[in-house]
Amino acid sequence: MINLRTQREVSKLKDAAKISAQALQVAGEACRAGVTTWEIDKIVEKFIVSQGAEPSFLNYQGFPASSCISVNDTIIHGIPSKNIILKDGDVVSVDVGAKYNGYHGDNAFTFKVGEVDQNVSQLLETTEKALYCGINQAVVGNRIGDISNAIEKTVDLYGYGIVREFVGHGVGKNLHEEPEIPNFGPAGRGPRLMAGMVIAIEPMINQGDGGIKHCPDGWTIKTADGKPSAHFEHTILITKNEPIILTKL
Ligand code: MG
């Protein structure tokens, strides 16, 4: 079932999304050479708790940290670790959500550490652009497929690989709700978008092809070819007018 949110619920979702966005900003400021992903996670966790919120990801299906921190060829669900030390040239995808007053927010951004290879920078720019192209299609009367197709078309221009096994989703009392929002597929298909829907759009794009590899820890997803990957995500509200990005500060 796709939930349509009341004004009261939207107000709570806005609060949760704002804390999620601030937590992501805090994470970005911490992404510097010499810092471990464990340290970044602790900073994020401390911030979320300081706001009276709970980290949405902590213990989610047993996930052992407050944020997913995925470096270079790790696409998503990287487990923060004292053994992963950031260095110049790394790209770091941080995915974080906060639960506040019973509702979640969810967002992700791929940060650069120092000087990053120009081709990798282009991957990041294109993935973020694809997210915004998807958001622009999130209007009443369109369908989920219009979001998916806009993302796919943006990425295809550069020949990058789209990760197909993981998708965007509705956000509400649960971190992941219906509908699923793939980052590929034909326009004009799927559920119709309606005012009051709150969804997370999150392209995960590889420099190489879309192939993925599951790591033995049961969480970490890497590119099969070892090339870098990028991940950008916003939680948005569909309205009668323009979509509202709830996780934008
Ligand atoms: Mg998400």
PDB file of C-alpha atoms and ligand atoms in Angstrom:
ATOM      1  CA  MET A   1       0.000   0.000   0.000  1.00  0.00           C
ATOM      2  CA  ILE A   2       1.245   3.488  -0.851  1.00  0.00           C
ATOM      3  CA  ASN A   3       0.606   5.919   1.990  1.00  0.00           C
ATOM      4  CA  LEU A   4      -0.568   9.470   1.413  1.00  0.00           C
ATOM      5  CA  ARG A   5       0.498  11.724   4.273  1.00  0.00           C
ATOM      6  CA  THR A   6      -1.689  14.071   6.254  1.00  0.00           C
ATOM      7  CA  GLN A   7      -0.383  17.563   7.035  1.00  0.00           C
ATOM      8  CA  ARG A   8       0.344  16.400  10.562  1.00  0.00           C
ATOM      9  CA  GLU A   9       2.439  13.517   9.256  1.00  0.00           C
ATOM     10  CA  VAL A  10       4.211  15.746   6.736  1.00  0.00           C
ATOM     11  CA  SER A  11       5.231  18.053   9.538  1.00  0.00           C
ATOM     12  CA  LYS A  12       6.783  15.109  11.436  1.00  0.00           C
ATOM     13  CA  LEU A  13       8.466  13.798   8.280  1.00  0.00           C
ATOM     14  CA  LYS A  14       9.944  17.265   7.690  1.00  0.00           C
ATOM     15  CA  ASP A  15      11.472  17.259  11.167  1.00  0.00           C
ATOM     16  CA  ALA A  16      12.969  13.789  10.694  1.00  0.00           C
ATOM     17  CA  ALA A  17      14.278  14.685   7.245  1.00  0.00           C
ATOM     18  CA  LYS A  18      15.906  17.866   8.528  1.00  0.00           C
ATOM     19  CA  ILE A  19      17.799  15.966  11.222  1.00  0.00           C
ATOM     20  CA  SER A  20      18.814  13.381   8.598  1.00  0.00           C
ATOM     21  CA  ALA A  21      20.127  16.140   6.322  1.00  0.00           C
ATOM     22  CA  GLN A  22      22.027  17.795   9.138  1.00  0.00           C
ATOM     23  CA  ALA A  23      23.537  14.432  10.093  1.00  0.00           C
ATOM     24  CA  LEU A  24      24.704  14.000   6.503  1.00  0.00           C
ATOM     25  CA  GLN A  25      26.255  17.464   6.546  1.00  0.00           C
ATOM     26  CA  VAL A  26      28.076  16.621   9.777  1.00  0.00           C
ATOM     27  CA  ALA A  27      29.346  13.415   8.151  1.00  0.00           C
ATOM     28  CA  GLY A  28      30.581  15.330   5.120  1.00  0.00           C
ATOM     29  CA  GLU A  29      32.561  17.725   7.274  1.00  0.00           C
ATOM     30  CA  ALA A  30      34.229  14.723   8.943  1.00  0.00           C
ATOM     31  CA  CYS A  31      35.283  13.058   5.656  1.00  0.00           C
ATOM     32  CA  ARG A  32      38.967  13.986   5.684  1.00  0.00           C
ATOM     33  CA  ALA A  33      42.184  12.086   5.067  1.00  0.00           C
ATOM     34  CA  GLY A  34      43.331  10.123   8.118  1.00  0.00           C
ATOM     35  CA  VAL A  35      39.844   9.733   9.611  1.00  0.00           C
ATOM     36  CA  THR A  36      38.336   6.246   9.954  1.00  0.00           C
ATOM     37  CA  THR A  37      34.804   5.492   8.811  1.00  0.00           C
ATOM     38  CA  TRP A  38      34.129   4.305  12.389  1.00  0.00           C
ATOM     39  CA  GLU A  39      34.947   7.800  13.678  1.00  0.00           C
ATOM     40  CA  ILE A  40      32.607   9.375  11.134  1.00  0.00           C
ATOM     41  CA  ASP A  41      29.817   7.032  12.195  1.00  0.00           C
ATOM     42  CA  LYS A  42      30.299   7.946  15.848  1.00  0.00           C
ATOM     43  CA  ILE A  43      30.127  11.668  15.000  1.00  0.00           C
ATOM     44  CA  VAL A  44      26.917  11.077  13.041  1.00  0.00           C
ATOM     45  CA  GLU A  45      25.388   8.983  15.816  1.00  0.00           C
ATOM     46  CA  LYS A  46      26.227  11.556  18.458  1.00  0.00           C
ATOM     47  CA  PHE A  47      24.626  14.290  16.382  1.00  0.00           C
ATOM     48  CA  ILE A  48      21.395  12.358  15.777  1.00  0.00           C
ATOM     49  CA  VAL A  49      21.042  11.460  19.439  1.00  0.00           C
ATOM     50  CA  SER A  50      21.770  15.100  20.434  1.00  0.00           C
ATOM     51  CA  GLN A  51      18.677  16.091  18.430  1.00  0.00           C
ATOM     52  CA  GLY A  52      16.467  13.728  20.411  1.00  0.00           C
ATOM     53  CA  ALA A  53      16.247  11.376  17.427  1.00  0.00           C
ATOM     54  CA  GLU A  54      17.316   7.779  16.786  1.00  0.00           C
ATOM     55  CA  PRO A  55      19.614   6.594  13.999  1.00  0.00           C
ATOM     56  CA  SER A  56      17.251   4.809  11.578  1.00  0.00           C
ATOM     57  CA  PHE A  57      19.901   2.376  10.383  1.00  0.00           C
ATOM     58  CA  LEU A  58      21.221   1.203  13.767  1.00  0.00           C
ATOM     59  CA  ASN A  59      20.049  -2.413  14.239  1.00  0.00           C
ATOM     60  CA  TYR A  60      17.912  -2.191  11.068  1.00  0.00           C
ATOM     61  CA  GLN A  61      17.713  -5.874  10.158  1.00  0.00           C
ATOM     62  CA  GLY A  62      20.769  -6.191  12.382  1.00  0.00           C
ATOM     63  CA  PHE A  63      22.906  -3.459  10.766  1.00  0.00           C
ATOM     64  CA  PRO A  64      25.646  -2.706  13.318  1.00  0.00           C
ATOM     65  CA  ALA A  65      26.097   1.075  12.880  1.00  0.00           C
ATOM     66  CA  SER A  66      24.222   4.379  12.596  1.00  0.00           C
ATOM     67  CA  SER A  67      25.246   5.118   9.011  1.00  0.00           C
ATOM     68  CA  CYS A  68      26.373   3.221   5.936  1.00  0.00           C
ATOM     69  CA  ILE A  69      29.787   4.451   4.814  1.00  0.00           C
ATOM     70  CA  SER A  70      30.895   3.105   1.454  1.00  0.00           C
ATOM     71  CA  VAL A  71      34.333   4.031   0.097  1.00  0.00           C
ATOM     72  CA  ASN A  72      35.381   3.947  -3.604  1.00  0.00           C
ATOM     73  CA  ASP A  73      34.323   0.561  -5.060  1.00  0.00           C
ATOM     74  CA  THR A  74      31.862  -0.027  -2.218  1.00  0.00           C
ATOM     75  CA  ILE A  75      28.462   0.893  -3.618  1.00  0.00           C
ATOM     76  CA  ILE A  76      26.266   0.816  -0.514  1.00  0.00           C
ATOM     77  CA  HIS A  77      25.857  -0.689   2.973  1.00  0.00           C
ATOM     78  CA  GLY A  78      29.510  -0.286   3.918  1.00  0.00           C
ATOM     79  CA  ILE A  79      29.941  -1.013   7.629  1.00  0.00           C
ATOM     80  CA  PRO A  80      31.915   1.741   9.395  1.00  0.00           C
ATOM     81  CA  SER A  81      35.248   0.343  10.540  1.00  0.00           C
ATOM     82  CA  LYS A  82      38.322   1.344  12.526  1.00  0.00           C
ATOM     83  CA  ASN A  83      40.313  -0.350   9.759  1.00  0.00           C
ATOM     84  CA  ILE A  84      39.030   1.874   6.952  1.00  0.00           C
ATOM     85  CA  ILE A  85      41.132   5.047   7.000  1.00  0.00           C
ATOM     86  CA  LEU A  86      40.230   7.715   4.446  1.00  0.00           C
ATOM     87  CA  LYS A  87      42.941   9.043   2.165  1.00  0.00           C
ATOM     88  CA  ASP A  88      43.230  11.778  -0.456  1.00  0.00           C
ATOM     89  CA  GLY A  89      41.446  10.840  -3.654  1.00  0.00           C
ATOM     90  CA  ASP A  90      38.810   8.649  -1.978  1.00  0.00           C
ATOM     91  CA  VAL A  91      35.115   9.066  -2.619  1.00  0.00           C
ATOM     92  CA  VAL A  92      32.904   8.309   0.360  1.00  0.00           C
ATOM     93  CA  SER A  93      29.195   7.559   0.088  1.00  0.00           C
ATOM     94  CA  VAL A  94      27.439   8.230   3.372  1.00  0.00           C
ATOM     95  CA  ASP A  95      23.840   7.076   3.736  1.00  0.00           C
ATOM     96  CA  VAL A  96      22.053   8.129   6.905  1.00  0.00           C
ATOM     97  CA  GLY A  97      18.556   8.424   8.307  1.00  0.00           C
ATOM     98  CA  ALA A  98      17.005   9.662  11.533  1.00  0.00           C
ATOM     99  CA  LYS A  99      13.787   8.628  13.241  1.00  0.00           C
ATOM    100  CA  TYR A 100      12.011  11.422  15.070  1.00  0.00           C
ATOM    101  CA  ASN A 101       8.494  11.451  16.528  1.00  0.00           C
ATOM    102  CA  GLY A 102       7.874   8.086  14.897  1.00  0.00           C
ATOM    103  CA  TYR A 103       8.862   9.051  11.347  1.00  0.00           C
ATOM    104  CA  HIS A 104      12.020   8.580   9.311  1.00  0.00           C
ATOM    105  CA  GLY A 105      14.167  10.641   6.967  1.00  0.00           C
ATOM    106  CA  ASP A 106      16.714   9.148   4.581  1.00  0.00           C
ATOM    107  CA  ASN A 107      19.488  10.687   2.486  1.00  0.00           C
ATOM    108  CA  ALA A 108      22.889   9.991   0.977  1.00  0.00           C
ATOM    109  CA  PHE A 109      25.759  11.909  -0.613  1.00  0.00           C
ATOM    110  CA  THR A 110      29.108  10.892  -2.055  1.00  0.00           C
ATOM    111  CA  PHE A 111      31.815  13.117  -0.601  1.00  0.00           C
ATOM    112  CA  LYS A 112      35.317  13.700  -1.986  1.00  0.00           C
ATOM    113  CA  VAL A 113      38.439  13.462   0.144  1.00  0.00           C
ATOM    114  CA  GLY A 114      41.018  15.954  -1.124  1.00  0.00           C
ATOM    115  CA  GLU A 115      41.728  15.926  -4.859  1.00  0.00           C
ATOM    116  CA  VAL A 116      39.719  13.310  -6.736  1.00  0.00           C
ATOM    117  CA  ASP A 117      40.387  11.915 -10.218  1.00  0.00           C
ATOM    118  CA  GLN A 118      38.548  13.942 -12.843  1.00  0.00           C
ATOM    119  CA  ASN A 119      36.711  10.903 -14.215  1.00  0.00           C
ATOM    120  CA  VAL A 120      35.512   9.976 -10.754  1.00  0.00           C
ATOM    121  CA  SER A 121      34.382  13.567 -10.158  1.00  0.00           C
ATOM    122  CA  GLN A 122      32.339  13.314 -13.339  1.00  0.00           C
ATOM    123  CA  LEU A 123      30.716  10.113 -12.043  1.00  0.00           C
ATOM    124  CA  LEU A 124      29.696  11.961  -8.867  1.00  0.00           C
ATOM    125  CA  GLU A 125      28.347  14.964 -10.765  1.00  0.00           C
ATOM    126  CA  THR A 126      26.362  12.765 -13.119  1.00  0.00           C
ATOM    127  CA  THR A 127      24.849  10.691 -10.316  1.00  0.00           C
ATOM    128  CA  GLU A 128      23.757  13.811  -8.449  1.00  0.00           C
ATOM    129  CA  LYS A 129      22.366  15.258 -11.671  1.00  0.00           C
ATOM    130  CA  ALA A 130      20.464  12.012 -12.288  1.00  0.00           C
ATOM    131  CA  LEU A 131      18.921  12.309  -8.811  1.00  0.00           C
ATOM    132  CA  TYR A 132      17.667  15.808  -9.603  1.00  0.00           C
ATOM    133  CA  CYS A 133      16.375  14.738 -13.031  1.00  0.00           C
ATOM    134  CA  GLY A 134      14.409  12.033 -11.210  1.00  0.00           C
ATOM    135  CA  ILE A 135      13.097  14.506  -8.627  1.00  0.00           C
ATOM    136  CA  ASN A 136      11.922  16.835 -11.419  1.00  0.00           C
ATOM    137  CA  GLN A 137       9.650  14.057 -12.669  1.00  0.00           C
ATOM    138  CA  ALA A 138       8.102  13.547  -9.224  1.00  0.00           C
ATOM    139  CA  VAL A 139       4.930  15.466  -9.986  1.00  0.00           C
ATOM    140  CA  VAL A 140       1.246  14.594  -9.749  1.00  0.00           C
ATOM    141  CA  GLY A 141       0.028  12.828 -12.872  1.00  0.00           C
ATOM    142  CA  ASN A 142       3.383  11.218 -13.645  1.00  0.00           C
ATOM    143  CA  ARG A 143       4.201   7.619 -12.753  1.00  0.00           C
ATOM    144  CA  ILE A 144       7.103   6.031 -10.893  1.00  0.00           C
ATOM    145  CA  GLY A 145       8.507   4.972 -14.266  1.00  0.00           C
ATOM    146  CA  ASP A 146       8.927   8.612 -15.265  1.00  0.00           C
ATOM    147  CA  ILE A 147      11.329   9.096 -12.342  1.00  0.00           C
ATOM    148  CA  SER A 148      13.159   5.861 -13.169  1.00  0.00           C
ATOM    149  CA  ASN A 149      13.471   6.675 -16.846  1.00  0.00           C
ATOM    150  CA  ALA A 150      14.770  10.209 -16.238  1.00  0.00           C
ATOM    151  CA  ILE A 151      17.543   8.773 -14.066  1.00  0.00           C
ATOM    152  CA  GLU A 152      18.415   6.088 -16.604  1.00  0.00           C
ATOM    153  CA  LYS A 153      18.540   8.525 -19.521  1.00  0.00           C
ATOM    154  CA  THR A 154      20.825  10.914 -17.632  1.00  0.00           C
ATOM    155  CA  VAL A 155      23.250   8.152 -16.712  1.00  0.00           C
ATOM    156  CA  ASP A 156      23.172   6.463 -20.129  1.00  0.00           C
ATOM    157  CA  LEU A 157      24.611   9.568 -21.790  1.00  0.00           C
ATOM    158  CA  TYR A 158      27.890   8.780 -20.016  1.00  0.00           C
ATOM    159  CA  GLY A 159      27.794   5.000 -20.382  1.00  0.00           C
ATOM    160  CA  TYR A 160      27.864   4.401 -16.640  1.00  0.00           C
ATOM    161  CA  GLY A 161      26.395   1.284 -15.047  1.00  0.00           C
ATOM    162  CA  ILE A 162      23.146   1.431 -13.090  1.00  0.00           C
ATOM    163  CA  VAL A 163      22.841  -0.777 -10.020  1.00  0.00           C
ATOM    164  CA  ARG A 164      19.580  -2.667 -10.511  1.00  0.00           C
ATOM    165  CA  GLU A 165      19.389  -4.786  -7.368  1.00  0.00           C
ATOM    166  CA  PHE A 166      18.696  -1.818  -5.058  1.00  0.00           C
ATOM    167  CA  VAL A 167      16.035   0.841  -5.475  1.00  0.00           C
ATOM    168  CA  GLY A 168      14.443   3.924  -3.946  1.00  0.00           C
ATOM    169  CA  HIS A 169      11.388   3.588  -1.715  1.00  0.00           C
ATOM    170  CA  GLY A 170       8.568   5.197   0.198  1.00  0.00           C
ATOM    171  CA  VAL A 171       9.482   6.694   3.581  1.00  0.00           C
ATOM    172  CA  GLY A 172       7.239   7.023   6.617  1.00  0.00           C
ATOM    173  CA  LYS A 173       6.807   5.213   9.913  1.00  0.00           C
ATOM    174  CA  ASN A 174       9.064   2.614   8.337  1.00  0.00           C
ATOM    175  CA  LEU A 175      12.383   3.399   6.689  1.00  0.00           C
ATOM    176  CA  HIS A 176      11.440   1.405   3.612  1.00  0.00           C
ATOM    177  CA  GLU A 177       7.852   1.455   2.392  1.00  0.00           C
ATOM    178  CA  GLU A 178       6.068   1.036  -0.908  1.00  0.00           C
ATOM    179  CA  PRO A 179       6.469   1.949  -3.703  1.00  0.00           C
ATOM    180  CA  GLU A 180       9.824   0.746  -4.996  1.00  0.00           C
ATOM    181  CA  ILE A 181      11.566   3.279  -7.220  1.00  0.00           C
ATOM    182  CA  PRO A 182      14.022   1.653  -9.640  1.00  0.00           C
ATOM    183  CA  ASN A 183      16.752   3.750 -11.246  1.00  0.00           C
ATOM    184  CA  PHE A 184      15.952   2.380 -14.689  1.00  0.00           C
ATOM    185  CA  GLY A 185      12.949   1.386 -16.758  1.00  0.00           C
ATOM    186  CA  PRO A 186      10.397   2.732 -19.209  1.00  0.00           C
ATOM    187  CA  ALA A 187       8.567   6.022 -18.691  1.00  0.00           C
ATOM    188  CA  GLY A 188       4.801   5.970 -18.184  1.00  0.00           C
ATOM    189  CA  ARG A 189       4.737   2.743 -16.154  1.00  0.00           C
ATOM    190  CA  GLY A 190       4.203   1.940 -12.504  1.00  0.00           C
ATOM    191  CA  PRO A 191       2.050   3.542  -9.803  1.00  0.00           C
ATOM    192  CA  ARG A 192       0.722   7.050 -10.365  1.00  0.00           C
ATOM    193  CA  LEU A 193       2.283   9.784  -8.256  1.00  0.00           C
ATOM    194  CA  MET A 194      -0.105  11.543  -5.920  1.00  0.00           C
ATOM    195  CA  ALA A 195       0.099  14.561  -3.635  1.00  0.00           C
ATOM    196  CA  GLY A 196       1.093  13.464  -0.138  1.00  0.00           C
ATOM    197  CA  MET A 197       3.459  10.669  -1.183  1.00  0.00           C
ATOM    198  CA  VAL A 198       6.863  10.788   0.518  1.00  0.00           C
ATOM    199  CA  ILE A 199       9.579   8.891  -1.313  1.00  0.00           C
ATOM    200  CA  ALA A 200      13.343   8.481  -1.295  1.00  0.00           C
ATOM    201  CA  ILE A 201      14.964   8.591  -4.737  1.00  0.00           C
ATOM    202  CA  GLU A 202      18.484   7.160  -4.719  1.00  0.00           C
ATOM    203  CA  PRO A 203      20.510   6.411  -7.851  1.00  0.00           C
ATOM    204  CA  MET A 204      23.505   4.121  -7.261  1.00  0.00           C
ATOM    205  CA  ILE A 205      25.754   4.457 -10.298  1.00  0.00           C
ATOM    206  CA  ASN A 206      28.991   2.655 -11.193  1.00  0.00           C
ATOM    207  CA  GLN A 207      31.831   3.980 -13.318  1.00  0.00           C
ATOM    208  CA  GLY A 208      32.008   0.558 -14.989  1.00  0.00           C
ATOM    209  CA  ASP A 209      29.053  -1.717 -15.615  1.00  0.00           C
ATOM    210  CA  GLY A 210      26.239  -2.296 -13.149  1.00  0.00           C
ATOM    211  CA  GLY A 211      27.666  -5.549 -11.794  1.00  0.00           C
ATOM    212  CA  ILE A 212      27.750  -5.980  -8.019  1.00  0.00           C
ATOM    213  CA  LYS A 213      29.431  -8.266  -5.521  1.00  0.00           C
ATOM    214  CA  HIS A 214      28.122  -9.249  -2.066  1.00  0.00           C
ATOM    215  CA  CYS A 215      30.843  -9.265   0.589  1.00  0.00           C
ATOM    216  CA  PRO A 216      31.193 -11.979   3.257  1.00  0.00           C
ATOM    217  CA  ASP A 217      30.112  -9.602   6.060  1.00  0.00           C
ATOM    218  CA  GLY A 218      26.577  -9.980   4.706  1.00  0.00           C
ATOM    219  CA  TRP A 219      26.109  -6.227   4.188  1.00  0.00           C
ATOM    220  CA  THR A 220      28.769  -4.589   2.046  1.00  0.00           C
ATOM    221  CA  ILE A 221      27.955  -4.318  -1.662  1.00  0.00           C
ATOM    222  CA  LYS A 222      30.886  -3.610  -3.993  1.00  0.00           C
ATOM    223  CA  THR A 223      31.251  -3.168  -7.721  1.00  0.00           C
ATOM    224  CA  ALA A 224      32.122  -6.471  -9.388  1.00  0.00           C
ATOM    225  CA  ASP A 225      34.885  -4.833 -11.442  1.00  0.00           C
ATOM    226  CA  GLY A 226      36.471  -2.857  -8.588  1.00  0.00           C
ATOM    227  CA  LYS A 227      35.726   0.517 -10.194  1.00  0.00           C
ATOM    228  CA  PRO A 228      34.240   3.338  -8.122  1.00  0.00           C
ATOM    229  CA  SER A 229      30.552   3.951  -7.494  1.00  0.00           C
ATOM    230  CA  ALA A 230      28.434   6.932  -6.420  1.00  0.00           C
ATOM    231  CA  HIS A 231      25.197   7.256  -4.442  1.00  0.00           C
ATOM    232  CA  PHE A 232      23.003  10.312  -3.938  1.00  0.00           C
ATOM    233  CA  GLU A 233      19.623  10.299  -2.211  1.00  0.00           C
ATOM    234  CA  HIS A 234      16.921  12.709  -1.105  1.00  0.00           C
ATOM    235  CA  THR A 235      13.607  12.196   0.657  1.00  0.00           C
ATOM    236  CA  ILE A 236      10.959  14.240  -1.145  1.00  0.00           C
ATOM    237  CA  LEU A 237       7.289  15.135  -0.775  1.00  0.00           C
ATOM    238  CA  ILE A 238       5.035  15.119  -3.816  1.00  0.00           C
ATOM    239  CA  THR A 239       2.612  18.041  -3.819  1.00  0.00           C
ATOM    240  CA  LYS A 240       0.039  19.586  -6.132  1.00  0.00           C
ATOM    241  CA  ASN A 241       2.863  21.843  -7.289  1.00  0.00           C
ATOM    242  CA  GLU A 242       6.630  21.237  -7.371  1.00  0.00           C
ATOM    243  CA  PRO A 243       8.162  18.358  -5.394  1.00  0.00           C
ATOM    244  CA  ILE A 244       9.616  19.461  -2.055  1.00  0.00           C
ATOM    245  CA  ILE A 245      13.011  18.074  -1.084  1.00  0.00           C
ATOM    246  CA  LEU A 246      12.598  17.387   2.626  1.00  0.00           C
ATOM    247  CA  THR A 247      16.267  16.509   3.132  1.00  0.00           C
ATOM    248  CA  LYS A 248      17.569  19.756   1.654  1.00  0.00           C
ATOM    249  CA  LEU A 249      18.948  22.190   4.234  1.00  0.00           C
TER     250      LEU A 249
HETATM  251 MG    MG B   1      17.124   4.931   1.100  1.00  0.00          MG
END
